[in-house]
mmCIF file of C-alpha atoms and ligand atoms in Angstrom:
data_model
loop_
_atom_site.group_PDB
_atom_site.id
_atom_site.type_symbol
_atom_site.label_atom_id
_atom_site.label_comp_id
_atom_site.label_asym_id
_atom_site.label_seq_id
_atom_site.Cartn_x
_atom_site.Cartn_y
_atom_site.Cartn_z
ATOM 1 C CA UNK R 1 0.000 0.000 0.000
ATOM 2 C CA UNK R 2 1.027 3.588 -0.621
ATOM 3 C CA UNK R 3 0.565 5.478 2.652
ATOM 4 C CA UNK R 4 0.991 9.228 3.256
ATOM 5 C CA UNK R 5 1.946 10.066 6.851
ATOM 6 C CA UNK R 6 1.738 13.744 7.752
ATOM 7 C CA UNK R 7 3.814 14.566 10.833
ATOM 8 C CA UNK R 8 5.933 11.462 10.241
ATOM 9 C CA UNK R 9 8.978 12.982 11.974
ATOM 10 C CA UNK R 10 7.062 13.794 15.161
ATOM 11 C CA UNK R 11 6.763 11.914 18.432
ATOM 12 C CA UNK R 12 3.662 9.974 17.362
ATOM 13 C CA UNK R 13 4.498 10.011 13.644
ATOM 14 C CA UNK R 14 7.794 8.175 14.133
ATOM 15 C CA UNK R 15 6.028 5.449 16.114
ATOM 16 C CA UNK R 16 3.346 5.133 13.426
ATOM 17 C CA UNK R 17 5.943 4.801 10.663
ATOM 18 C CA UNK R 18 7.849 2.149 12.644
ATOM 19 C CA UNK R 19 4.613 0.177 13.124
ATOM 20 C CA UNK R 20 3.421 0.244 9.484
ATOM 21 C CA UNK R 21 6.401 0.657 7.157
ATOM 22 C CA UNK R 22 7.221 -3.012 6.634
ATOM 23 C CA UNK R 23 6.157 -3.949 3.094
ATOM 24 C CA UNK R 24 4.550 -0.603 2.320
ATOM 25 C CA UNK R 25 5.504 2.600 0.522
ATOM 26 C CA UNK R 26 5.476 5.405 3.091
ATOM 27 C CA UNK R 27 5.479 9.048 1.989
ATOM 28 C CA UNK R 28 6.576 11.134 4.967
ATOM 29 C CA UNK R 29 5.277 14.708 5.134
ATOM 30 C CA UNK R 30 5.968 17.732 7.332
ATOM 31 C CA UNK R 31 6.291 21.471 6.890
ATOM 32 C CA UNK R 32 10.078 21.122 6.821
ATOM 33 C CA UNK R 33 10.705 17.441 7.481
ATOM 34 C CA UNK R 34 9.932 14.434 5.307
ATOM 35 C CA UNK R 35 9.884 13.415 1.635
ATOM 36 C CA UNK R 36 7.259 16.005 0.706
ATOM 37 C CA UNK R 37 6.359 19.261 2.409
ATOM 38 C CA UNK R 38 2.929 20.679 3.276
ATOM 39 C CA UNK R 39 1.269 22.687 6.015
ATOM 40 C CA UNK R 40 -2.153 21.408 7.047
ATOM 41 C CA UNK R 41 -3.235 24.991 7.846
ATOM 42 C CA UNK R 42 -2.610 25.967 4.196
ATOM 43 C CA UNK R 43 -5.097 24.345 1.759
ATOM 44 C CA UNK R 44 -2.956 25.437 -1.216
ATOM 45 C CA UNK R 45 -0.018 23.437 0.082
ATOM 46 C CA UNK R 46 -2.276 20.407 0.619
ATOM 47 C CA UNK R 47 -3.506 20.601 -2.998
ATOM 48 C CA UNK R 48 0.138 20.642 -4.136
ATOM 49 C CA UNK R 49 0.931 17.717 -1.837
ATOM 50 C CA UNK R 50 -1.848 15.549 -3.285
ATOM 51 C CA UNK R 51 -0.842 16.478 -6.855
ATOM 52 C CA UNK R 52 2.774 15.520 -6.162
ATOM 53 C CA UNK R 53 1.947 12.345 -4.232
ATOM 54 C CA UNK R 54 -0.470 10.991 -6.862
ATOM 55 C CA UNK R 55 -2.980 8.253 -6.080
ATOM 56 C CA UNK R 56 -2.575 6.630 -2.670
ATOM 57 C CA UNK R 57 -4.234 4.030 -0.433
ATOM 58 C CA UNK R 58 -4.090 5.563 3.034
ATOM 59 C CA UNK R 59 -3.642 9.003 4.549
ATOM 60 C CA UNK R 60 -2.608 9.402 8.179
ATOM 61 C CA UNK R 61 -2.272 12.697 9.974
ATOM 62 C CA UNK R 62 -0.217 13.006 13.156
ATOM 63 C CA UNK R 63 0.016 16.791 13.287
ATOM 64 C CA UNK R 64 -2.208 19.614 14.500
ATOM 65 C CA UNK R 65 -2.078 22.174 17.273
ATOM 66 C CA UNK R 66 -4.414 23.456 19.971
ATOM 67 C CA UNK R 67 -3.812 26.354 22.377
ATOM 68 C CA UNK R 68 -3.887 26.118 26.169
ATOM 69 C CA UNK R 69 -5.131 29.011 28.286
ATOM 70 C CA UNK R 70 -6.403 29.663 31.810
ATOM 71 C CA UNK R 71 -10.181 29.865 31.494
ATOM 72 C CA UNK R 72 -10.337 33.496 32.640
ATOM 73 C CA UNK R 73 -7.938 34.548 29.862
ATOM 74 C CA UNK R 74 -9.576 32.439 27.166
ATOM 75 C CA UNK R 75 -10.415 34.400 24.014
ATOM 76 C CA UNK R 76 -11.030 33.785 20.317
ATOM 77 C CA UNK R 77 -7.310 33.606 19.563
ATOM 78 C CA UNK R 78 -7.015 30.360 21.531
ATOM 79 C CA UNK R 79 -9.871 28.748 19.613
ATOM 80 C CA UNK R 80 -8.436 30.093 16.369
ATOM 81 C CA UNK R 81 -5.223 28.050 16.753
ATOM 82 C CA UNK R 82 -7.089 24.752 17.081
ATOM 83 C CA UNK R 83 -9.754 25.730 14.563
ATOM 84 C CA UNK R 84 -7.240 26.427 11.772
ATOM 85 C CA UNK R 85 -4.979 23.479 12.582
ATOM 86 C CA UNK R 86 -6.529 20.570 14.463
ATOM 87 C CA UNK R 87 -10.023 21.108 13.036
ATOM 88 C CA UNK R 88 -10.029 22.816 9.616
ATOM 89 C CA UNK R 89 -6.562 21.507 8.722
ATOM 90 C CA UNK R 90 -7.802 17.937 9.151
ATOM 91 C CA UNK R 91 -11.147 18.684 7.474
ATOM 92 C CA UNK R 92 -9.134 19.825 4.431
ATOM 93 C CA UNK R 93 -7.156 16.589 4.462
ATOM 94 C CA UNK R 94 -10.458 14.774 3.964
ATOM 95 C CA UNK R 95 -12.107 17.164 1.496
ATOM 96 C CA UNK R 96 -8.956 17.609 -0.637
ATOM 97 C CA UNK R 97 -7.530 14.115 -0.160
ATOM 98 C CA UNK R 98 -10.701 12.252 -1.133
ATOM 99 C CA UNK R 99 -10.159 12.817 -4.868
ATOM 100 C CA UNK R 100 -6.680 11.257 -4.866
ATOM 101 C CA UNK R 101 -7.342 8.341 -2.534
ATOM 102 C CA UNK R 102 -8.058 4.986 -4.128
ATOM 103 C CA UNK R 103 -11.423 3.251 -3.680
ATOM 104 C CA UNK R 104 -11.408 1.334 -0.398
ATOM 105 C CA UNK R 105 -8.690 3.582 1.052
ATOM 106 C CA UNK R 106 -8.521 4.936 4.579
ATOM 107 C CA UNK R 107 -8.041 8.311 6.230
ATOM 108 C CA UNK R 108 -6.868 8.415 9.855
ATOM 109 C CA UNK R 109 -6.956 11.694 11.768
ATOM 110 C CA UNK R 110 -5.723 12.635 15.237
ATOM 111 C CA UNK R 111 -7.595 14.281 18.088
ATOM 112 C CA UNK R 112 -6.370 13.979 21.690
ATOM 113 C CA UNK R 113 -7.504 13.039 25.170
ATOM 114 C CA UNK R 114 -8.925 16.509 25.843
ATOM 115 C CA UNK R 115 -12.052 15.541 23.889
ATOM 116 C CA UNK R 116 -12.842 12.944 26.570
ATOM 117 C CA UNK R 117 -11.026 13.974 29.743
ATOM 118 C CA UNK R 118 -10.652 17.549 30.909
ATOM 119 C CA UNK R 119 -7.610 19.341 32.312
ATOM 120 C CA UNK R 120 -6.828 22.867 33.512
ATOM 121 C CA UNK R 121 -6.312 25.329 30.614
ATOM 122 C CA UNK R 122 -7.757 22.783 28.162
ATOM 123 C CA UNK R 123 -11.171 24.176 27.183
ATOM 124 C CA UNK R 124 -10.242 25.338 23.674
ATOM 125 C CA UNK R 125 -8.344 22.120 22.989
ATOM 126 C CA UNK R 126 -11.244 20.012 24.248
ATOM 127 C CA UNK R 127 -13.644 21.773 21.882
ATOM 128 C CA UNK R 128 -11.415 21.396 18.815
ATOM 129 C CA UNK R 129 -10.527 17.754 19.480
ATOM 130 C CA UNK R 130 -14.196 17.006 19.910
ATOM 131 C CA UNK R 131 -15.104 18.875 16.727
ATOM 132 C CA UNK R 132 -12.752 16.876 14.516
ATOM 133 C CA UNK R 133 -13.981 13.590 15.991
ATOM 134 C CA UNK R 134 -17.587 14.513 15.235
ATOM 135 C CA UNK R 135 -16.749 15.698 11.714
ATOM 136 C CA UNK R 136 -14.922 12.456 10.947
ATOM 137 C CA UNK R 137 -17.777 10.304 12.215
ATOM 138 C CA UNK R 138 -20.305 12.205 10.090
ATOM 139 C CA UNK R 139 -18.065 12.336 6.991
ATOM 140 C CA UNK R 140 -17.436 8.580 7.222
ATOM 141 C CA UNK R 141 -21.176 8.033 6.680
ATOM 142 C CA UNK R 142 -21.258 9.713 3.290
ATOM 143 C CA UNK R 143 -17.774 9.809 1.784
ATOM 144 C CA UNK R 144 -18.538 6.681 -0.282
ATOM 145 C CA UNK R 145 -16.354 4.539 -2.600
ATOM 146 C CA UNK R 146 -15.516 2.278 0.342
ATOM 147 C CA UNK R 147 -13.270 4.950 1.842
ATOM 148 C CA UNK R 148 -12.961 4.660 5.620
ATOM 149 C CA UNK R 149 -12.366 7.546 8.047
ATOM 150 C CA UNK R 150 -11.312 7.097 11.687
ATOM 151 C CA UNK R 151 -9.769 9.237 14.409
ATOM 152 C CA UNK R 152 -7.151 8.152 16.915
ATOM 153 C CA UNK R 153 -7.493 9.955 20.247
ATOM 154 C CA UNK R 154 -4.142 9.572 22.019
ATOM 155 C CA UNK R 155 -3.594 10.089 25.721
ATOM 156 C CA UNK R 156 -0.486 11.819 26.985
ATOM 157 C CA UNK R 157 2.430 9.831 25.563
ATOM 158 C CA UNK R 158 5.210 8.559 27.821
ATOM 159 C CA UNK R 159 7.602 10.175 25.346
ATOM 160 C CA UNK R 160 5.889 13.573 25.848
ATOM 161 C CA UNK R 161 5.346 13.376 29.603
ATOM 162 C CA UNK R 162 8.447 15.373 30.463
ATOM 163 C CA UNK R 163 7.399 18.255 28.207
ATOM 164 C CA UNK R 164 3.625 18.273 28.807
ATOM 165 C CA UNK R 165 3.048 16.227 31.973
ATOM 166 C CA UNK R 166 2.421 19.337 34.103
ATOM 167 C CA UNK R 167 -0.708 20.032 32.015
ATOM 168 C CA UNK R 168 -2.053 16.547 32.839
ATOM 169 C CA UNK R 169 -1.945 16.123 36.620
ATOM 170 C CA UNK R 170 -2.638 12.540 37.666
ATOM 171 C CA UNK R 171 -2.734 11.181 34.115
ATOM 172 C CA UNK R 172 -0.935 7.905 33.488
ATOM 173 C CA UNK R 173 0.976 8.240 30.201
ATOM 174 C CA UNK R 174 0.604 5.687 27.412
ATOM 175 C CA UNK R 175 3.513 4.376 25.336
ATOM 176 C CA UNK R 176 3.936 5.691 21.804
ATOM 177 C CA UNK R 177 4.247 2.147 20.463
ATOM 178 C CA UNK R 178 0.859 1.256 21.924
ATOM 179 C CA UNK R 179 -0.735 4.385 20.458
ATOM 180 C CA UNK R 180 0.736 3.488 17.046
ATOM 181 C CA UNK R 181 -1.169 0.191 17.078
ATOM 182 C CA UNK R 182 -4.471 2.091 16.960
ATOM 183 C CA UNK R 183 -3.311 3.851 13.783
ATOM 184 C CA UNK R 184 -2.328 0.449 12.362
ATOM 185 C CA UNK R 185 -5.802 -0.883 13.173
ATOM 186 C CA UNK R 186 -7.387 2.095 11.436
ATOM 187 C CA UNK R 187 -5.202 1.785 8.316
ATOM 188 C CA UNK R 188 -5.290 -1.982 7.775
ATOM 189 C CA UNK R 189 -8.583 -2.923 9.494
ATOM 190 C CA UNK R 190 -12.184 -2.667 8.338
ATOM 191 C CA UNK R 191 -13.685 -0.210 10.810
ATOM 192 C CA UNK R 192 -14.931 3.248 9.854
ATOM 193 C CA UNK R 193 -16.460 6.218 11.639
ATOM 194 C CA UNK R 194 -14.652 5.239 14.829
ATOM 195 C CA UNK R 195 -12.793 7.208 17.457
ATOM 196 C CA UNK R 196 -10.096 4.911 18.828
ATOM 197 C CA UNK R 197 -9.378 5.851 22.425
ATOM 198 C CA UNK R 198 -5.623 5.311 22.749
ATOM 199 C CA UNK R 199 -5.523 6.795 26.201
ATOM 200 C CA UNK R 200 -4.298 3.900 28.374
HETATM 201 N N1 LIG H 301 2.395 13.717 22.124
HETATM 202 C C1 LIG H 301 1.309 13.539 22.879
HETATM 203 O O1 LIG H 301 1.395 13.166 24.088
HETATM 204 C C2 LIG H 301 -0.060 13.723 22.289
HETATM 205 C C3 LIG H 301 -1.173 13.351 23.049
HETATM 206 C C4 LIG H 301 -2.440 13.532 22.506
HETATM 207 C C5 LIG H 301 -2.578 14.065 21.229
HETATM 208 N N2 LIG H 301 -1.468 14.421 20.522
HETATM 209 C C6 LIG H 301 -1.686 14.981 19.187
HETATM 210 O O2 LIG H 301 -0.985 14.209 18.251
HETATM 211 C C7 LIG H 301 -0.507 15.042 17.184
HETATM 212 C C8 LIG H 301 0.999 14.829 17.038
HETATM 213 O O3 LIG H 301 1.598 15.118 18.283
HETATM 214 P P1 LIG H 301 3.184 14.924 18.490
HETATM 215 O O4 LIG H 301 3.441 15.053 19.946
HETATM 216 O O5 LIG H 301 3.651 13.719 17.752
HETATM 217 O O6 LIG H 301 3.720 16.244 17.763
HETATM 218 P P2 LIG H 301 5.231 16.620 17.410
HETATM 219 O O7 LIG H 301 6.196 15.707 18.075
HETATM 220 O O8 LIG H 301 5.356 18.087 17.637
HETATM 221 O O9 LIG H 301 5.335 16.336 15.847
HETATM 222 C C9 LIG H 301 4.515 17.002 14.946
HETATM 223 C C10 LIG H 301 4.940 16.614 13.531
HETATM 224 O O10 LIG H 301 4.029 17.201 12.624
HETATM 225 C C11 LIG H 301 4.709 18.105 11.736
HETATM 226 N N3 LIG H 301 3.846 19.294 11.700
HETATM 227 C C12 LIG H 301 3.599 20.168 12.709
HETATM 228 N N4 LIG H 301 2.723 21.102 12.303
HETATM 229 C C13 LIG H 301 2.399 20.801 11.018
HETATM 230 C C14 LIG H 301 1.552 21.393 10.066
HETATM 231 N N5 LIG H 301 0.858 22.529 10.334
HETATM 232 N N6 LIG H 301 1.438 20.839 8.850
HETATM 233 C C15 LIG H 301 2.141 19.706 8.539
HETATM 234 N N7 LIG H 301 2.965 19.093 9.413
HETATM 235 C C16 LIG H 301 3.106 19.648 10.628
HETATM 236 C C17 LIG H 301 6.096 18.340 12.323
HETATM 237 O O11 LIG H 301 7.116 18.407 11.334
HETATM 238 P P3 LIG H 301 7.564 19.829 10.714
HETATM 239 O O12 LIG H 301 8.117 20.627 11.863
HETATM 240 O O13 LIG H 301 8.547 19.459 9.663
HETATM 241 O O14 LIG H 301 6.313 20.428 10.165
HETATM 242 C C18 LIG H 301 6.303 17.052 13.137
HETATM 243 O O15 LIG H 301 6.861 16.053 12.323
HETATM 244 C C19 LIG H 301 -0.915 16.472 17.547
HETATM 245 O O16 LIG H 301 -2.141 16.763 16.926
HETATM 246 C C20 LIG H 301 -1.134 16.393 19.063
HETATM 247 O O17 LIG H 301 -2.082 17.345 19.505
HETATM 248 C C21 LIG H 301 -0.225 14.268 21.021
#
């Protein structure tokens, strides 16, 4: 299978690539890293990416930002970060990628634990992670041509605990290799319209 992995050089992306690369053609994508370059917040760059990549069998995204803010300081700018990246960026991967993906292909997006479990400063992130999960579930119902769409919702990774653990008091981190198995299940399995909770 020909598989595009956006964010392949990242913490989760590297684990995904390690879990799926055997016997498959992997096209690694990042803004600066990878075989091809694209920014999910820039639809023009995504159109160029899909033109360059040609037809493919699976698209996986392991990139996308949300902003953290104390609730009292929360304003539109915090929602804007997640809206343009985690939400609309991934919506564009589906709406622009669907014309280049082969019949029966799969699209796997990424949300994050904030859609299901809440932490201080996380309101904007919770909303955007939830929004992309709901979009994917609805889009999976009508995309057609046997194309499957799923979302992996990772918990705090062990590999990221040092950097982000203070935002997640009391959370037990999950290993990146375990999280990668949920992406593998989405890519090579039969399920669609699912949110895989890779949180423990
Ligand atoms: N790590 C965690 O514990 C955790 C937990 C829950 C959810 N998540 C979610 O999982 C996703 C990946 O997290 P991560 O920790 O693996 O991130 P990461 O280590 O920062 O890696 C992100 C990767 O995506 C690329 N990238 C970043 N912004 C991009 C953009 N706008 N367009 C295209 N590529 C972009 C980066 O490469 P370039 O710099 O070359 O662009 C990099 O390879 C994020 O959506 C994050 O919210 C992570």
